[in-house]
Amino acid sequence: MSAHALAAEAATLLADRTGVPSHDIALILGSGWGGAAEVIGDEVASVEASDVPGFTGHAVAGHHSTFRSLLTPSGKRVLVLGARQHFYQSRDAATVTHAVRMAAAAGCTQLVVTNGCGSTRPHVGPGSVVLISDHLNLTGATPLEGATFVPMGDAYSPRLRDLARSVDGDLIEGVYAQFTGPQYETPAEVTMATIMGADLVGMSTALEVIAAREAGLEVLGLSLVTNLAAGIGTDELNHQEVLDAGAAAAPRISRLLADIVGKM
């Protein structure tokens, strides 16, 4: 079965289990962002990822393995995509982007993708929220097959970035570089990424955005800086640090994201 056919099958089951025939906005909640689902809208239904074709339900610490259908006060249907698959888990771009393709098949026309990441800029420290303006895909992979030529010039919607700034005028922008992981980047790799133009480094997002743009979704990307990247900060990196920084920022960024989604 092709990746797109599997996504369509997953979307059909999702509609049946949630009772919602179509969604408007897809939302990927990365490290630190999980609490936003509680303030974006009322939960209509939830589905275990392991019950949906193409998903195993396995989740990394800090992520959830369910799909949630929310109804916002303005009447928008938001599909929260739990069970995020990272490239280091499968080394397969189609697996990584299956949820995004399912969301597109479920009717979503917009994707908000969030993550926790490292910063290459000393003045943009832990707790900072950065609008993603562009990305560097350093995984050596793509979810696209064959002669599928997808324009990426405005991968991160200028319109949605303006909308986000109308909610918080202090939001800054930056370029996100996706590495493969699961090891953290070395200082030399961070230096390389910085020379190439990266303000942020992490292990997600770029592949998902490529699939979203192939499907015609308008994309907004938001990063929570959880640590200074290797060679920029002095502390040794660890996943607990990421989780702790996310927990500390959670109430503030959840409200921010809810306000942004409320205007979409």
mmCIF file of C-alpha atoms in Angstrom:
data_model
loop_
_atom_site.group_PDB
_atom_site.id
_atom_site.type_symbol
_atom_site.label_atom_id
_atom_site.label_comp_id
_atom_site.label_asym_id
_atom_site.label_seq_id
_atom_site.Cartn_x
_atom_site.Cartn_y
_atom_site.Cartn_z
ATOM 1 C CA MET A 1 0.000 0.000 0.000
ATOM 2 C CA SER A 2 1.304 3.463 -0.873
ATOM 3 C CA ALA A 3 1.965 6.038 1.839
ATOM 4 C CA HIS A 4 -0.922 8.181 0.650
ATOM 5 C CA ALA A 5 -3.351 5.259 0.503
ATOM 6 C CA LEU A 6 -2.367 4.273 4.052
ATOM 7 C CA ALA A 7 -2.935 7.870 5.179
ATOM 8 C CA ALA A 8 -6.398 7.862 3.601
ATOM 9 C CA GLU A 9 -7.251 4.610 5.381
ATOM 10 C CA ALA A 10 -6.070 6.095 8.678
ATOM 11 C CA ALA A 11 -8.155 9.238 8.120
ATOM 12 C CA THR A 12 -11.262 7.143 7.431
ATOM 13 C CA LEU A 13 -10.873 5.252 10.700
ATOM 14 C CA LEU A 14 -10.165 8.489 12.561
ATOM 15 C CA ALA A 15 -13.387 10.047 11.263
ATOM 16 C CA ASP A 16 -15.320 6.946 12.286
ATOM 17 C CA ARG A 17 -13.848 6.788 15.799
ATOM 18 C CA THR A 18 -14.129 10.523 16.531
ATOM 19 C CA GLY A 19 -17.450 11.140 14.806
ATOM 20 C CA VAL A 20 -15.865 14.163 13.131
ATOM 21 C CA PRO A 21 -15.938 13.829 9.330
ATOM 22 C CA SER A 22 -13.409 16.602 8.683
ATOM 23 C CA HIS A 23 -10.849 18.660 10.591
ATOM 24 C CA ASP A 24 -9.470 22.124 9.844
ATOM 25 C CA ILE A 25 -6.126 22.469 11.651
ATOM 26 C CA ALA A 26 -3.536 19.832 12.504
ATOM 27 C CA LEU A 27 -1.342 20.383 15.518
ATOM 28 C CA ILE A 28 1.927 18.631 16.409
ATOM 29 C CA LEU A 29 2.888 19.319 20.011
ATOM 30 C CA GLY A 30 6.600 18.903 20.630
ATOM 31 C CA SER A 31 8.537 18.899 23.891
ATOM 32 C CA GLY A 32 7.038 21.465 26.260
ATOM 33 C CA TRP A 33 3.973 22.181 24.140
ATOM 34 C CA GLY A 34 1.674 19.348 25.255
ATOM 35 C CA GLY A 35 -0.406 21.446 27.647
ATOM 36 C CA ALA A 36 -1.688 23.641 24.832
ATOM 37 C CA ALA A 37 -4.312 21.060 23.921
ATOM 38 C CA GLU A 38 -6.031 21.711 27.250
ATOM 39 C CA VAL A 39 -6.632 25.400 26.513
ATOM 40 C CA ILE A 40 -7.169 25.414 22.741
ATOM 41 C CA GLY A 41 -10.666 23.935 22.858
ATOM 42 C CA ASP A 42 -12.960 21.252 24.175
ATOM 43 C CA GLU A 43 -12.048 17.633 23.499
ATOM 44 C CA VAL A 44 -14.654 15.904 21.365
ATOM 45 C CA ALA A 45 -12.957 12.520 21.155
ATOM 46 C CA SER A 46 -9.601 10.791 21.403
ATOM 47 C CA VAL A 47 -8.211 7.751 19.633
ATOM 48 C CA GLU A 48 -5.248 5.593 20.611
ATOM 49 C CA ALA A 49 -2.598 5.739 17.916
ATOM 50 C CA SER A 50 -2.114 1.984 18.050
ATOM 51 C CA ASP A 51 -5.707 1.580 16.799
ATOM 52 C CA VAL A 52 -5.030 3.623 13.649
ATOM 53 C CA PRO A 53 -3.460 2.071 10.518
ATOM 54 C CA GLY A 54 0.200 2.911 10.168
ATOM 55 C CA PHE A 55 0.888 3.724 13.834
ATOM 56 C CA THR A 56 2.364 1.647 16.624
ATOM 57 C CA GLY A 57 1.483 3.971 19.491
ATOM 58 C CA HIS A 58 5.113 4.113 20.621
ATOM 59 C CA ALA A 59 5.984 7.547 21.946
ATOM 60 C CA VAL A 60 9.177 9.202 23.180
ATOM 61 C CA ALA A 61 9.179 10.633 26.713
ATOM 62 C CA GLY A 62 7.466 14.016 26.616
ATOM 63 C CA HIS A 63 5.120 12.973 23.792
ATOM 64 C CA HIS A 64 1.710 11.307 23.833
ATOM 65 C CA SER A 65 0.378 8.358 21.841
ATOM 66 C CA THR A 66 -3.172 9.546 21.188
ATOM 67 C CA PHE A 67 -4.960 11.608 18.565
ATOM 68 C CA ARG A 68 -7.356 14.188 19.976
ATOM 69 C CA SER A 69 -10.180 16.017 18.234
ATOM 70 C CA LEU A 70 -10.793 19.487 19.693
ATOM 71 C CA LEU A 71 -13.495 22.068 19.009
ATOM 72 C CA THR A 72 -12.333 25.669 19.438
ATOM 73 C CA PRO A 73 -14.610 28.465 20.664
ATOM 74 C CA SER A 74 -14.695 29.807 17.087
ATOM 75 C CA GLY A 75 -15.938 26.467 15.750
ATOM 76 C CA LYS A 76 -12.697 25.185 14.205
ATOM 77 C CA ARG A 77 -11.905 21.480 14.380
ATOM 78 C CA VAL A 78 -8.342 20.860 15.571
ATOM 79 C CA LEU A 79 -6.665 17.480 15.234
ATOM 80 C CA VAL A 80 -3.864 17.032 17.771
ATOM 81 C CA LEU A 81 -1.344 14.579 16.357
ATOM 82 C CA GLY A 82 0.125 12.541 19.187
ATOM 83 C CA ALA A 83 2.457 9.586 18.602
ATOM 84 C CA ARG A 84 5.011 11.770 16.848
ATOM 85 C CA GLN A 85 7.544 9.574 15.107
ATOM 86 C CA HIS A 86 11.087 10.872 15.015
ATOM 87 C CA PHE A 87 13.493 9.962 12.254
ATOM 88 C CA TYR A 88 15.868 8.338 14.736
ATOM 89 C CA GLN A 89 13.154 5.834 15.681
ATOM 90 C CA SER A 90 12.546 4.376 12.226
ATOM 91 C CA ARG A 91 15.049 5.933 9.796
ATOM 92 C CA ASP A 92 12.065 6.063 7.440
ATOM 93 C CA ALA A 93 10.715 9.422 6.246
ATOM 94 C CA ALA A 94 7.341 7.939 5.251
ATOM 95 C CA THR A 95 6.801 6.714 8.816
ATOM 96 C CA VAL A 96 7.832 10.094 10.237
ATOM 97 C CA THR A 97 5.309 11.941 8.059
ATOM 98 C CA HIS A 98 2.397 9.494 8.199
ATOM 99 C CA ALA A 99 0.496 11.617 10.745
ATOM 100 C CA VAL A 100 0.800 14.732 8.603
ATOM 101 C CA ARG A 101 -0.484 12.898 5.557
ATOM 102 C CA MET A 102 -3.337 11.456 7.603
ATOM 103 C CA ALA A 103 -4.229 14.976 8.736
ATOM 104 C CA ALA A 104 -4.317 16.189 5.152
ATOM 105 C CA ALA A 105 -6.547 13.249 4.200
ATOM 106 C CA ALA A 106 -8.744 14.152 7.190
ATOM 107 C CA GLY A 107 -9.404 17.574 5.652
ATOM 108 C CA CYS A 108 -6.853 19.759 7.420
ATOM 109 C CA THR A 109 -5.664 22.756 5.427
ATOM 110 C CA GLN A 110 -3.257 24.148 8.040
ATOM 111 C CA LEU A 111 -0.519 22.595 10.168
ATOM 112 C CA VAL A 112 1.020 24.033 13.307
ATOM 113 C CA VAL A 113 4.230 22.180 14.103
ATOM 114 C CA THR A 114 6.103 22.769 17.354
ATOM 115 C CA ASN A 115 9.269 21.426 18.909
ATOM 116 C CA GLY A 116 11.791 21.781 21.684
ATOM 117 C CA CYS A 117 15.250 22.611 20.372
ATOM 118 C CA GLY A 118 18.729 23.903 21.010
ATOM 119 C CA SER A 119 19.770 27.458 20.192
ATOM 120 C CA THR A 120 22.948 28.434 18.365
ATOM 121 C CA ARG A 121 22.534 32.046 19.530
ATOM 122 C CA PRO A 122 23.717 32.789 23.091
ATOM 123 C CA HIS A 123 21.200 35.637 23.436
ATOM 124 C CA VAL A 124 18.270 33.324 22.564
ATOM 125 C CA GLY A 125 18.310 31.144 25.640
ATOM 126 C CA PRO A 126 16.095 28.538 27.295
ATOM 127 C CA GLY A 127 12.451 29.562 27.471
ATOM 128 C CA SER A 128 12.579 31.609 24.270
ATOM 129 C CA VAL A 129 9.892 30.963 21.645
ATOM 130 C CA VAL A 130 11.044 31.366 18.045
ATOM 131 C CA LEU A 131 8.969 31.469 14.871
ATOM 132 C CA ILE A 132 10.524 29.167 12.293
ATOM 133 C CA SER A 133 11.137 31.119 9.101
ATOM 134 C CA ASP A 134 12.939 28.377 7.162
ATOM 135 C CA HIS A 135 14.715 25.088 7.711
ATOM 136 C CA LEU A 136 17.764 23.046 6.821
ATOM 137 C CA ASN A 137 16.992 19.370 6.248
ATOM 138 C CA LEU A 138 20.226 17.685 7.343
ATOM 139 C CA THR A 139 18.762 14.181 7.573
ATOM 140 C CA GLY A 140 19.695 13.143 4.040
ATOM 141 C CA ALA A 141 16.117 11.893 3.625
ATOM 142 C CA THR A 142 12.807 13.062 2.195
ATOM 143 C CA PRO A 143 9.230 11.759 2.350
ATOM 144 C CA LEU A 144 8.791 12.536 -1.352
ATOM 145 C CA GLU A 145 9.153 9.847 -4.000
ATOM 146 C CA GLY A 146 9.991 10.056 -7.671
ATOM 147 C CA ALA A 147 9.689 13.303 -9.631
ATOM 148 C CA THR A 148 7.685 15.074 -6.936
ATOM 149 C CA PHE A 149 8.942 18.644 -7.189
ATOM 150 C CA VAL A 150 7.509 20.598 -4.273
ATOM 151 C CA PRO A 151 8.307 24.325 -3.976
ATOM 152 C CA MET A 152 9.724 25.159 -0.538
ATOM 153 C CA GLY A 153 10.312 28.900 -0.937
ATOM 154 C CA ASP A 154 7.548 29.800 1.522
ATOM 155 C CA ALA A 155 7.419 26.542 3.447
ATOM 156 C CA TYR A 156 6.624 28.448 6.641
ATOM 157 C CA SER A 157 3.679 30.692 5.798
ATOM 158 C CA PRO A 158 4.499 34.427 5.967
ATOM 159 C CA ARG A 159 0.787 35.061 6.571
ATOM 160 C CA LEU A 160 0.676 32.777 9.601
ATOM 161 C CA ARG A 161 3.915 34.221 10.952
ATOM 162 C CA ASP A 162 2.360 37.689 10.733
ATOM 163 C CA LEU A 163 -0.711 36.333 12.515
ATOM 164 C CA ALA A 164 1.496 34.928 15.296
ATOM 165 C CA ARG A 165 3.236 38.278 15.694
ATOM 166 C CA SER A 166 -0.163 39.965 15.986
ATOM 167 C CA VAL A 167 -0.634 37.831 19.119
ATOM 168 C CA ASP A 168 2.879 38.430 20.472
ATOM 169 C CA GLY A 169 4.809 41.247 18.845
ATOM 170 C CA ASP A 170 8.026 40.193 20.582
ATOM 171 C CA LEU A 171 8.310 36.875 18.732
ATOM 172 C CA ILE A 172 11.586 36.552 16.837
ATOM 173 C CA GLU A 173 12.279 34.381 13.803
ATOM 174 C CA GLY A 174 14.947 31.809 13.094
ATOM 175 C CA VAL A 175 16.095 29.010 10.810
ATOM 176 C CA TYR A 176 15.708 25.458 12.170
ATOM 177 C CA ALA A 177 18.130 22.654 11.266
ATOM 178 C CA GLN A 178 16.944 19.060 11.586
ATOM 179 C CA PHE A 179 19.652 16.554 12.436
ATOM 180 C CA THR A 180 18.989 12.824 12.518
ATOM 181 C CA GLY A 181 19.617 12.160 16.236
ATOM 182 C CA PRO A 182 19.229 10.499 18.628
ATOM 183 C CA GLN A 183 22.670 11.705 19.724
ATOM 184 C CA TYR A 184 22.875 15.406 20.408
ATOM 185 C CA GLU A 185 24.911 17.503 18.014
ATOM 186 C CA THR A 186 28.637 17.918 18.572
ATOM 187 C CA PRO A 187 30.091 21.420 18.970
ATOM 188 C CA ALA A 188 31.599 21.069 15.478
ATOM 189 C CA GLU A 189 28.220 20.122 14.018
ATOM 190 C CA VAL A 190 26.626 23.116 15.730
ATOM 191 C CA THR A 191 29.348 25.351 14.289
ATOM 192 C CA MET A 192 28.672 23.889 10.842
ATOM 193 C CA ALA A 193 24.929 24.474 11.180
ATOM 194 C CA THR A 194 25.535 28.028 12.386
ATOM 195 C CA ILE A 195 27.739 28.783 9.380
ATOM 196 C CA MET A 196 24.970 27.389 7.161
ATOM 197 C CA GLY A 197 22.495 29.793 8.750
ATOM 198 C CA ALA A 198 20.826 27.769 11.513
ATOM 199 C CA ASP A 199 19.576 29.537 14.616
ATOM 200 C CA LEU A 200 17.979 26.388 16.045
ATOM 201 C CA VAL A 201 18.928 22.702 16.020
ATOM 202 C CA GLY A 202 16.784 19.654 16.720
ATOM 203 C CA MET A 203 15.601 16.235 15.593
ATOM 204 C CA SER A 204 12.158 16.846 14.084
ATOM 205 C CA THR A 205 9.990 19.177 11.994
ATOM 206 C CA ALA A 206 11.696 19.531 8.580
ATOM 207 C CA LEU A 207 10.531 16.187 7.169
ATOM 208 C CA GLU A 208 7.006 16.800 8.482
ATOM 209 C CA VAL A 209 6.903 20.213 6.834
ATOM 210 C CA ILE A 210 8.037 18.798 3.491
ATOM 211 C CA ALA A 211 5.133 16.334 3.544
ATOM 212 C CA ALA A 212 2.747 19.087 4.610
ATOM 213 C CA ARG A 213 3.766 21.289 1.705
ATOM 214 C CA GLU A 214 3.396 18.383 -0.717
ATOM 215 C CA ALA A 215 -0.186 18.050 0.557
ATOM 216 C CA GLY A 216 -0.820 21.784 0.182
ATOM 217 C CA LEU A 217 -1.062 22.551 3.898
ATOM 218 C CA GLU A 218 -0.248 26.057 5.117
ATOM 219 C CA VAL A 219 2.401 25.700 7.832
ATOM 220 C CA LEU A 220 3.267 27.586 10.989
ATOM 221 C CA GLY A 221 6.327 26.458 12.946
ATOM 222 C CA LEU A 222 7.163 27.360 16.545
ATOM 223 C CA SER A 223 10.245 26.306 18.508
ATOM 224 C CA LEU A 224 10.751 26.406 22.254
ATOM 225 C CA VAL A 225 14.430 26.789 23.083
ATOM 226 C CA THR A 226 15.120 24.253 25.835
ATOM 227 C CA ASN A 227 18.902 24.572 25.902
ATOM 228 C CA LEU A 228 21.877 26.252 24.298
ATOM 229 C CA ALA A 229 23.377 23.952 21.673
ATOM 230 C CA ALA A 230 26.639 22.088 22.262
ATOM 231 C CA GLY A 231 29.602 24.440 22.280
ATOM 232 C CA ILE A 232 27.325 27.434 22.876
ATOM 233 C CA GLY A 233 26.355 26.592 26.445
ATOM 234 C CA THR A 234 28.575 25.064 29.106
ATOM 235 C CA ASP A 235 26.226 22.377 30.450
ATOM 236 C CA GLU A 236 26.205 18.792 29.203
ATOM 237 C CA LEU A 237 23.012 18.108 27.271
ATOM 238 C CA ASN A 238 20.471 15.506 28.343
ATOM 239 C CA HIS A 239 16.844 14.712 27.605
ATOM 240 C CA GLN A 240 15.722 15.462 31.159
ATOM 241 C CA GLU A 241 16.979 19.019 30.683
ATOM 242 C CA VAL A 242 14.712 19.312 27.652
ATOM 243 C CA LEU A 243 11.726 17.995 29.610
ATOM 244 C CA ASP A 244 12.416 20.281 32.582
ATOM 245 C CA ALA A 245 12.740 23.394 30.416
ATOM 246 C CA GLY A 246 9.538 22.478 28.621
ATOM 247 C CA ALA A 247 7.674 22.000 31.893
ATOM 248 C CA ALA A 248 8.830 25.381 33.174
ATOM 249 C CA ALA A 249 7.650 27.182 30.048
ATOM 250 C CA ALA A 250 4.475 25.125 29.527
ATOM 251 C CA PRO A 251 1.790 27.463 30.938
ATOM 252 C CA ARG A 252 3.128 30.495 29.064
ATOM 253 C CA ILE A 253 3.634 28.829 25.692
ATOM 254 C CA SER A 254 0.370 26.887 25.926
ATOM 255 C CA ARG A 255 -1.536 30.160 26.270
ATOM 256 C CA LEU A 256 0.440 31.681 23.399
ATOM 257 C CA LEU A 257 -0.303 28.755 21.103
ATOM 258 C CA ALA A 258 -3.978 28.705 22.053
ATOM 259 C CA ASP A 259 -4.274 32.399 21.242
ATOM 260 C CA ILE A 260 -2.593 31.890 17.867
ATOM 261 C CA VAL A 261 -4.753 28.908 16.927
ATOM 262 C CA GLY A 262 -7.804 30.893 18.023
ATOM 263 C CA LYS A 263 -7.062 33.466 15.311
ATOM 264 C CA MET A 264 -6.404 30.950 12.522
#
